[in-house]
Structure formats: C-alpha cells, structure tokens
Amino acid sequence: MIERYVWDLQEVDETQVAVVGGKGAHLGGLSRIEGIRVPGGFCVTTDAFRRIMAEAPSIDDRLDQLSRLNPDDREAIRTLSAQIRRTIEGIAIPGDLAAAITRALAQLGEQAAYAVRSSATAEDLPTASFAGQQDTYLNVVGPTAILQHISRCWASLFTERAVTYRQRNGIDHRTVHMAVVVQQMVFPHAAGILFTADPVTGNRRVATVDAGFGLGEALVSGLVNPDVFKVRHGEVVAKAIAAKQRAVHALPTGGTQEVAIDSQRQEQPALTDAQVVRLVQLGRRIEAHFGRPQDIEWCLVDDGFQIVQSRPITTLFPIPETGDQENHVYVSVGHGQMMTDPMKPLGLSVWRLTAMVPMHEAGGRLFVDVTRRLASPASRAGLLDVMGRGDPLIRDALETVLDRDDFVPSLPDAGPGGPPAGASAPIETDPPIVTELIERSQVSVAALERDIRTKTGPALFDFLLEAFEEHKRVLSDPLNLQAIMAGMEATWWLNDKLHEWLGEKNAADTLTLSAPDNVTSEMGLALLDVADVIRPQSEVVAFLQGVGYVEDAAFLDELAKLAGGTGARDAIDAYLDRYGMRCVGEIDITRPRWRERPTTLVPVILDNVRNFEPGAAERCFEEGRQKAQKKEQDVLSRLRALPDGEQKADESKRMIDRVRTFIGYREYPKYGIVSRYFVYKQALLEEAERLVQANVLPEKEDIFYLTFQELHDVVRSNEVDDQLIQQRKDAFRSYHALTPPRVLTSDGEAVTGAYRRDDVPAGALIGLPVSTGTIEGRARVILDMAEADLEAGDILVTTFTDPSWSPLFVGIAGLVTEVGGLMTHGAVIAREYGLPAVVGVEQATQLIRDGQRIRVHGTDGYVEILP
C-alpha cells in the first residue's frame, strides 16, 4: 500500500482518527455538516509521523524507559521527554514528504497565514479529551516556517503533560501517533468556546458560551476572563459581561501578540444576544452530528461564525437510558451502599438481578428512579423523610428539583406512589427474633453452597437465576424488614425525644455502644484476636512486614513454614472462614475478596500488633457495654426528675431495650448478601476457567466485563466478542474520572444539595453528625485499606467506608468520610466503637491533607482544620 502523507480536510471524516488524529477527523466531520463553516486546510497524516520516528531508532529505547517510569516521577519524565522532543525536532523532513506538504500549501496560497495544529490519535475521544496536551501554533507564514512547526507538533506528542496524561490513563506511548492539521488562519472580531451542555452542572439543555475579543488564545491561556452566556430553549437566560482588558491579535509578519483593549470597549459584550443564540443553534447541529455534547471552539468573522474545533465533553456524567422523553429524577445507589467507585458490568448486572427495586446504570454506577414517588404528595413526604434522615444532601437535592415546578409533575395522592418509604408493621422487642433471622440466613447460604456444587455450564446459570430469587426472598422477608426498621426507628425516637426532654444531642450514639449481634463490629474485634496470636511471634511479624513480595496464593503456605507460623496461619484462616467474603466495594461481585487476597489484611494486623495490648478485643467490647449501661442509668434518672418523668423514663427504657435488641442486626443482611455473592462468584470463576481452557477467553477475569446474561450466552455458544470486552475495559477505566452525583436528572444535571447551616465556625467543613463526641488528632487520608498505617489517636479520613473498613475502626480515634448517612455502615460501626464521626463531608480527602491536625465535632457535624 502506497503511503499518503497529505489529505485535504474535505476528504476526511470522524472515522479516520487513525490516519489524521482526533482533531483532524473532527474538523473533517465538521466541514461536512450543512451550514457549518470550517477554515480550509489539510492534514499531514500519521504515516508521515511514523516515517519520521523510523529515522531515529534511538527513540525506541527511550520509549521503553518512559513506559517504566512512575507517573509521579516528574523529574525523570521531564528529562526523558525533553530528549525525545529534541531528537524529533532535529530530524530533517525527507524531500518527498516536504514536497507533498508544499504542494498542498501552494493550492491554498503559499504566503497566506496558517494555524499549525497537533492532532494525536488518542485525542478528542469520547472517554479522554487530551485537551491542551499537544501544541498549536498560530499565524505561521511561509513554507519553511510551516515545515518547522510541523516538526514541533510531532515532538509535542512527548510534552511532559502529554506523557503523564497517557501514563495516568493507561495508554501505551507506542500506540499513539501524531498527525498535523495545517489550516487557513482566520482573524476574528471575537472568539471563544461553546459548551453544548453546562460543564458545571451537566445539564444537557443549558448551553454555555465563553466569549472574548480577538483570537481565542486569550481565553484558553487564561489571559482574560470571558463574557459568559447561558442559553436554554433558544434564549439567553443568564449572562455575565467581564472587563476584557487584553486580547491576542495576529501580527502581519507571523506570530501573535497581546494588545490592550480600549477602555471604552472593555465592558462591551463580545457578542450580542442574537449572535449567542445563533451560535448555540450551530452548536446543537454539531452535537446532533456527533451524537454527544460538544466543546466547540469558534471564531466570529464578519458576523459569521467559523468553527475551528469540536471535541466531546468528557467530564459529563452519563444519563441512564430510558427510551422516552419524560423527565426523570435518579438517586445514587452507591451513596447509600458506601460504594461510589465504578462497578464492572458483571457486578452491575448481578446487583440489579438481586436488588429489591429496579435500577438504572450510568457511568458504571447504579441509580434508582424516584420520579413517581416524588410526583405523589403522599409518597413524597415519606421518601424525603427517609432520605433526609440518611443523607441530608440527597434530601436537599431532591427538594431543589421539586422547587422547579415544571420538572416533576404532581400526581394525585391516589397515584402509583406506594406506601411511605420505610413503613412497616411494629414488632415485639424480643432477642430470639434476631437469633431466628440469623439462623434463617445461615441455612439459606448453606443450602446454596451445597446445591451449587454440581451445577456447571448453562445449568449453572439457570440455577443462579433461581438462587437470585431466593436471595430476594430472604431480603424481603417481612420479619427481616421489621427488625431492621425497629432498630433504626428506635434510634431516631431516642435522639428526637432525649434532645427534646434533656437537650442532649445524639444520645443513642452512646446507648448503642457494644450492642449484641453486630457482625461488622465483631469482625473488627476478631482481627484484634488474630493480632494477639501473632504478636509474640517475632519471625511471623518480620515476615508480615515484608509481605508485599509474597503472592496472595502462597501467603498462608509461606506463613506456615515459619517458627510460630502454623498458629498464625490457622488464626488468619479461621478469620477468613468467617469474614473472607468481605472486601472494599463488596456490592460489586467482581472485587477481590479477602479470601482471594488475604494480604489486604496485613497492614491492619500489623497496626493491631503495634497499637494494642493482648486481650484488647474483649476489653474494648466490655468498655463499650459499660458506657452504654452507665448512659442508660444517667438518662433514666434525669428523665425521672422531669414532669411526667416516670412515664418518659418508662418509654425511653422500652426504646433503649428495643434499640439494643435490633440495632446490631442492621448489619447482618449485608453480611448475608456478600456471603451469597462469594458463592456465586466462585462458581462463575470456575466456569470462566473452563472457558480459558477451551481458548474462548484469554483470562478468567474477562468475564467481569460481561453482563450475567452475556456470560450465559458465551457459556452456551463458546464464542465471545473480544472487541466488546476491550470496549468495556476502556469504558470502565474512563468511569474512574467521573464523580457520581447524589441526585441526577434526565437533563443530565448533577444536583449536589447543600447543608444550609449557619451554626458552624467560619472555614469549618460541614457534614452530617453520626457519632457523638469531639476528638482532635492527626488526619490520616487513606484511600486504600491495604495502605493503612495508623497509630493510636489517628483520625481516618477517606471517601467512603463499607463494612470491610471496620477492622480499621478499632485502632482510630475518629472518622471523616465524603459519603455516608446516619444509618450507613460506617456510621453504625463508629457508634458501636464510640468514635466521633462526621460523614458526607464534600471533598474531605482533597481539603484535608494527610498528617494535618484536625478536630472532629461528631455531635454537631463539622470538622475544623487546625493550624
């Protein structure tokens, strides 16, 4: 095949990214849209780039070195990438390639001015924009200068920022090639950027226009603040006109310069409202062509708009697909389940198949559609009440949407709203109820483990679909729901009434310390017992300190070879038999469980060995029980001193007994779910192993990128779509960059909610008080439990905590999380252990630095960063 080095922009479209890069492909596509004007030009193809790279074999060695560098090693990346750029810029452009470029220039006008623009193959993609990663040169005049700047564009594939961006996104440097767009220069009156969706809120119906005088470079470089216009339904609904003191203009001899704007013009709008609306209409046409919201660079020339770039907006959170045009309001499942990370497709589909309510997927996360519940006044009140008790930010976000009268239609009370959220019949305060429920769950899991052993192939999937129904039957058992609600409602009653009668906030936090039957808090204490076995064995401790070098599969076997290692192995093994199905993000069946990756527990075990004395588990539990007992006596005696005191004390005593009977069980259903999940997962991985042996799949974990039904089809047919799995892997990687909203509308608007409080000190970080007390200490910002390194008195700061984090709770003094509610697992366990805790603190892991001293006000719900 003859290599072709130059293509006219009119010849290419968005399918030819591999030939002309992302920018060139998009510009070619733009030039084909009716009514869209694009400055003329041509593309120097990736074939030309590959030819240049072949002229310098030494680059290969340097690319190998580059791929081995840590993305955080900025100095090494800076040095090596600079060497590669110098090498590329030093390569003489071969004669036939230079001739092809100068011929294309001659057709457009050799001495005209041009923009010379980098166009990488990994650029302007739906999942990664790479905006600003490579270079653009404006107002370049003459063939010699243009050839020189094309070389600079090739070299800019290896700027420090571009190299780091690729390494952080897992993109191999060798797979990315550089084309160059050479385009006729336009000299605009005004220029700027149009987002066809609001880049801040995500609302797809609101377009945002940034505008300034002269070339758009002044806005892109941050030289001036732009005028900002917002357009909805064809009219300007908001605008802010900036004082634009400077602009960038082209020089007659080439290049650009900053110029001052006449003081009388500075505060004039760069565009009229009519021009803004016309521009947005063009943007909607471009958006429709590319099929997704766009970030568009535009120029205004003689009252006509020319488009010089369009790329997808990659920061928008996707919208669940419904297939209708109705308005919808979605609430995040991840915020309630303490798991806001993206889930793999198998994890998403299994959770949906075993969930009690229909769920919708977007951005690798799950959402529940609450539109109909909000539309009926009867169900609305119950929904808002439960949401507000769990997470005030979700309630406020829902109320924000409701305040827009036109978004959620109001149904009559008789509409399909259902009973108020959380409604359940009362239940006797009877401890054997909890014992019976736990036994029911254990029997169900044991039957699952027994019956699944003989199932393989398509029969396994038929069996699992029946198992999922049993899974839901156990969860929806009326007694199970009554027991959960009894503990929660007793907590709310005690907090409300004791605040009203005694002026005491969150009294239930102390009254629930060391409540019985809490499988999650028992899990944390049980790891203290494991540490007691290991602590006296110096050889075992030394081995654990260097365990990073040991494969998980060999970990327990290696342990048993050491002096004292058999006892240590048996203690860890017994712990894993009871809790090995747990892990961080455990609602995603694809996440590695502790039984699969036992070394995850090593940092926590070592912290326990270092920070505790023998017998700490029993002492911790007993101290909590005695504090709760003392609190109960104190509360009841103070109540008896009040008017109607005996009655208030009797009511409170009944509720204290009730909360201590049922609040521990609040954690058990999740334990039952993940116990079943581990059984499902082991069976599916055995099926995956058969697919690997049959050469259907290269790796067992590839099944994680298929839905349950797709995997069923693969097992039946012994055929798999490798391209689909690769697309899913790429999409999953991109979802990590997205922040899931608590509330999302069908317009794409992410509604965050606010606490709306004025009772906290200036500069404090506001959150939800979930466990009473005030503590001051060193903040440890930990995003991965396997990297825990805690000392007594430390305060854990993290994104979210699910039950798997509770072993850390025994060794900390307080807790701060970005996600959480009054009855989510981290809050329940913080109260169990008596840790002051504030959850739902937006951006806590960015605003609090690791090692800073902070004060956590667990009673009042805020965090102070101390000097």
Coordinates of C-alpha atoms in Angstrom, one line a residue, residues 427-713:
I427 CA -42.5 -5.9 66.0
E428 CA -42.1 -7.1 69.6
T429 CA -38.8 -6.4 71.4
D430 CA -37.7 -10.0 71.5
P431 CA -34.0 -11.0 71.1
P432 CA -34.9 -14.5 69.8
I433 CA -36.3 -12.8 66.7
V434 CA -32.7 -11.8 65.8
T435 CA -31.4 -15.2 66.5
E436 CA -34.1 -16.8 64.3
L437 CA -33.3 -14.3 61.4
I438 CA -29.6 -15.1 61.6
E439 CA -30.3 -18.8 61.5
R440 CA -32.6 -18.4 58.5
S441 CA -29.9 -16.6 56.6
Q442 CA -27.2 -19.2 57.6
V443 CA -29.5 -22.1 56.5
S444 CA -30.1 -20.4 53.1
V445 CA -26.4 -19.8 52.5
A446 CA -25.5 -23.3 53.5
A447 CA -28.2 -24.7 51.0
L448 CA -26.8 -22.5 48.3
E449 CA -23.2 -23.8 48.9
R450 CA -24.4 -27.4 48.9
D451 CA -26.7 -27.2 45.8
I452 CA -24.4 -25.2 43.6
R453 CA -21.5 -27.7 43.7
T454 CA -23.0 -29.9 41.0
K455 CA -24.0 -27.2 38.6
T456 CA -21.9 -26.3 35.5
G457 CA -22.5 -24.8 32.1
P458 CA -25.9 -23.4 31.1
A459 CA -27.5 -25.4 34.1
L460 CA -25.4 -23.2 36.5
F461 CA -27.0 -20.1 35.1
D462 CA -30.5 -21.5 35.3
F463 CA -29.7 -22.4 38.9
L464 CA -28.3 -19.0 39.7
L465 CA -31.4 -17.2 38.4
E466 CA -33.4 -19.3 40.9
A467 CA -30.8 -18.6 43.6
F468 CA -31.2 -14.8 42.9
E469 CA -35.0 -15.2 43.6
E470 CA -34.2 -17.0 46.9
H471 CA -31.7 -14.2 47.7
K472 CA -34.5 -11.6 47.2
R473 CA -37.0 -13.7 49.2
V474 CA -34.6 -13.8 52.2
L475 CA -34.1 -10.0 52.0
S476 CA -37.8 -9.3 51.6
D477 CA -38.9 -11.5 54.5
P478 CA -41.3 -9.2 56.4
L479 CA -39.6 -10.1 59.7
N480 CA -36.2 -9.1 58.3
L481 CA -37.5 -5.7 57.2
Q482 CA -39.3 -5.2 60.6
A483 CA -36.2 -6.0 62.6
I484 CA -34.1 -3.5 60.5
M485 CA -36.7 -0.7 60.8
A486 CA -37.2 -1.4 64.5
G487 CA -33.6 -0.6 65.3
M488 CA -33.5 2.4 63.1
E489 CA -36.8 3.9 64.3
A490 CA -35.8 3.3 67.9
T491 CA -32.6 5.2 67.3
W492 CA -34.5 8.1 65.7
W493 CA -37.0 8.1 68.6
L494 CA -34.3 8.2 71.3
N495 CA -32.4 11.0 69.5
D496 CA -35.5 13.1 69.0
K497 CA -37.1 12.6 72.4
L498 CA -33.9 12.9 74.5
H499 CA -33.0 16.1 72.7
E500 CA -36.5 17.4 73.3
W501 CA -36.6 16.3 77.0
L502 CA -33.0 16.6 78.1
G503 CA -31.4 18.9 75.5
E504 CA -28.9 16.2 74.6
K505 CA -27.9 15.6 71.0
N506 CA -27.5 12.1 69.6
A507 CA -27.9 10.3 72.9
A508 CA -28.5 7.0 71.0
D509 CA -24.8 7.0 69.9
T510 CA -23.7 6.1 73.4
L511 CA -26.7 3.9 74.2
T512 CA -25.9 1.6 71.2
L513 CA -22.2 1.0 72.2
S514 CA -21.3 -2.7 72.0
A515 CA -24.8 -3.7 71.0
P516 CA -25.1 -7.5 70.6
D517 CA -25.2 -9.4 67.3
N518 CA -23.4 -6.8 65.2
V519 CA -21.4 -9.0 62.8
T520 CA -19.5 -6.0 61.4
S521 CA -18.2 -4.7 64.7
E522 CA -17.4 -8.3 65.8
M523 CA -15.3 -8.6 62.6
G524 CA -13.1 -5.6 63.7
L525 CA -12.7 -7.0 67.2
A526 CA -11.9 -10.5 65.9
L527 CA -8.9 -9.2 64.0
L528 CA -7.5 -7.9 67.3
D529 CA -7.7 -11.6 68.5
V530 CA -5.7 -12.6 65.4
A531 CA -3.1 -9.9 66.3
D532 CA -2.9 -11.5 69.8
V533 CA -1.8 -14.8 68.2
I534 CA 0.8 -13.1 66.0
R535 CA 2.3 -10.5 68.4
P536 CA 4.6 -12.9 70.3
Q537 CA 6.0 -14.5 67.1
S538 CA 8.8 -12.2 66.0
E539 CA 9.6 -14.2 62.9
V540 CA 6.0 -14.0 61.8
V541 CA 5.8 -10.2 62.5
A542 CA 9.0 -9.7 60.4
F543 CA 7.5 -11.8 57.6
L544 CA 4.3 -9.8 57.6
Q545 CA 6.3 -6.5 57.4
G546 CA 7.8 -7.7 54.1
V547 CA 4.8 -9.4 52.8
G548 CA 4.5 -7.2 49.8
Y549 CA 6.8 -9.6 48.0
V550 CA 4.6 -12.7 48.5
E551 CA 1.9 -13.7 46.1
D552 CA -1.6 -14.0 47.7
A553 CA -1.9 -17.6 46.6
A554 CA 1.3 -18.5 48.5
F555 CA 0.8 -16.2 51.5
L556 CA -0.7 -18.7 54.0
D557 CA 1.5 -21.6 52.9
E558 CA 4.7 -19.4 53.4
L559 CA 3.4 -18.3 56.8
A560 CA 3.1 -21.9 58.0
K561 CA 6.8 -22.5 57.3
L562 CA 7.9 -20.0 60.0
A563 CA 8.5 -20.5 63.7
G564 CA 5.1 -19.9 65.2
G565 CA 3.7 -19.6 61.7
T566 CA 1.2 -22.5 61.9
G567 CA -0.7 -20.8 64.7
A568 CA -0.7 -17.5 62.8
R569 CA -1.9 -19.2 59.6
D570 CA -4.7 -21.0 61.5
A571 CA -5.8 -17.8 63.2
I572 CA -5.9 -15.9 59.8
D573 CA -7.6 -18.9 58.1
A574 CA -10.3 -19.1 60.8
Y575 CA -10.9 -15.3 60.4
L576 CA -11.2 -15.7 56.6
D577 CA -13.6 -18.7 57.0
R578 CA -15.9 -16.2 58.8
Y579 CA -15.2 -13.0 57.0
G580 CA -13.2 -13.8 53.9
M581 CA -16.1 -13.0 51.6
R582 CA -15.8 -9.3 52.5
C583 CA -13.8 -6.6 50.7
V584 CA -13.8 -2.9 49.9
G585 CA -16.7 -2.2 47.4
E586 CA -18.2 -5.6 48.2
I587 CA -21.5 -4.8 46.4
D588 CA -19.5 -5.4 43.2
I589 CA -19.2 -9.2 42.8
T590 CA -16.0 -8.7 40.7
R591 CA -14.0 -7.1 43.5
P592 CA -11.2 -9.3 45.0
R593 CA -12.4 -10.7 48.4
W594 CA -10.1 -11.1 51.4
R595 CA -10.1 -14.9 50.9
E596 CA -8.8 -14.2 47.4
R597 CA -6.4 -11.5 48.5
P598 CA -5.6 -12.1 52.2
T599 CA -2.5 -9.8 52.2
T600 CA -5.0 -6.9 52.1
L601 CA -5.4 -7.5 55.9
V602 CA -1.7 -7.4 56.7
P603 CA -1.4 -3.7 57.3
V604 CA -4.3 -3.7 59.7
I605 CA -3.0 -6.8 61.5
L606 CA 0.4 -5.0 61.9
D607 CA -1.3 -1.9 63.2
N608 CA -3.2 -4.0 65.8
V609 CA 0.1 -5.8 66.8
R610 CA 1.8 -2.4 67.3
N611 CA -1.0 -0.4 68.9
F612 CA -2.8 -2.8 71.2
E613 CA -2.1 -5.0 74.2
P614 CA -3.2 -8.6 74.5
G615 CA -6.9 -9.1 75.2
A616 CA -7.9 -5.7 73.7
A617 CA -11.0 -7.1 71.8
E618 CA -12.7 -8.3 75.0
R619 CA -11.7 -5.1 76.9
C620 CA -13.0 -2.8 74.0
F621 CA -16.3 -4.6 73.9
E622 CA -16.8 -4.6 77.7
E623 CA -15.8 -0.9 78.0
G624 CA -18.5 0.0 75.4
R625 CA -21.1 -2.1 77.1
Q626 CA -20.4 -0.5 80.5
K627 CA -20.5 3.0 78.9
A628 CA -23.9 2.2 77.4
Q629 CA -25.2 0.9 80.7
K630 CA -24.0 3.9 82.6
K631 CA -25.5 6.2 80.0
E632 CA -28.8 4.4 80.3
Q633 CA -28.8 4.8 84.1
D634 CA -27.9 8.5 83.7
V635 CA -30.6 9.2 81.1
L636 CA -33.3 7.4 83.0
S637 CA -32.5 9.1 86.3
R638 CA -32.6 12.6 84.7
L639 CA -35.9 11.8 83.0
R640 CA -37.5 10.7 86.3
A641 CA -36.7 14.2 87.7
L642 CA -38.9 15.8 85.0
P643 CA -42.6 16.4 85.0
D644 CA -44.3 13.1 83.9
G645 CA -40.8 11.7 84.5
E646 CA -41.8 8.1 85.3
Q647 CA -43.7 7.9 82.0
K648 CA -40.9 9.4 80.0
A649 CA -38.4 7.1 81.7
D650 CA -40.5 4.0 81.0
E651 CA -41.0 4.9 77.3
S652 CA -37.3 5.6 77.0
K653 CA -36.4 2.3 78.7
R654 CA -38.6 0.4 76.3
M655 CA -36.8 2.2 73.4
I656 CA -33.3 1.6 74.8
D657 CA -34.1 -2.2 75.1
R658 CA -35.5 -2.1 71.6
V659 CA -32.5 -0.4 70.0
R660 CA -30.1 -2.7 71.8
T661 CA -32.1 -5.7 70.6
F662 CA -32.3 -4.8 67.0
I663 CA -29.6 -2.2 66.0
G664 CA -26.8 -4.8 65.8
Y665 CA -28.9 -6.8 63.3
R666 CA -28.9 -3.8 61.0
E667 CA -25.5 -5.1 59.7
Y668 CA -26.5 -8.7 59.2
P669 CA -28.4 -8.6 55.9
K670 CA -25.4 -7.1 54.1
Y671 CA -23.3 -9.9 55.6
G672 CA -25.8 -12.4 54.2
I673 CA -25.7 -10.7 50.7
V674 CA -21.9 -10.8 50.4
S675 CA -21.8 -14.4 51.8
R676 CA -24.1 -15.4 48.9
Y677 CA -22.1 -13.2 46.4
F678 CA -18.9 -15.1 47.2
V679 CA -20.6 -18.4 46.4
Y680 CA -21.9 -17.0 43.1
K681 CA -18.5 -15.6 42.3
Q682 CA -16.6 -18.9 42.9
A683 CA -19.0 -20.8 40.7
L684 CA -18.7 -18.2 37.9
L685 CA -14.9 -18.2 38.1
E686 CA -14.9 -22.0 37.8
E687 CA -17.0 -21.5 34.6
A688 CA -14.5 -18.9 33.4
E689 CA -11.6 -21.3 34.0
R690 CA -13.4 -23.8 31.6
L691 CA -13.7 -21.0 29.0
V692 CA -10.0 -20.2 29.3
Q693 CA -9.1 -23.9 28.9
A694 CA -11.3 -24.0 25.8
N695 CA -9.5 -21.0 24.4
V696 CA -12.7 -19.0 24.4
L697 CA -11.2 -16.4 26.8
P698 CA -7.6 -15.3 27.3
E699 CA -8.1 -14.6 31.1
K700 CA -10.7 -15.6 33.7
E701 CA -11.3 -12.0 34.8
D702 CA -12.5 -11.1 31.3
I703 CA -15.9 -12.4 32.4
F704 CA -16.2 -9.3 34.7
Y705 CA -16.7 -7.2 31.6
L706 CA -19.8 -9.1 30.5
T707 CA -23.2 -8.9 32.0
F708 CA -24.7 -12.0 33.6
Q709 CA -26.9 -12.7 30.5
E710 CA -23.9 -12.1 28.1
L711 CA -21.8 -14.5 30.1
H712 CA -24.7 -17.1 30.0
D713 CA -24.7 -16.7 26.2

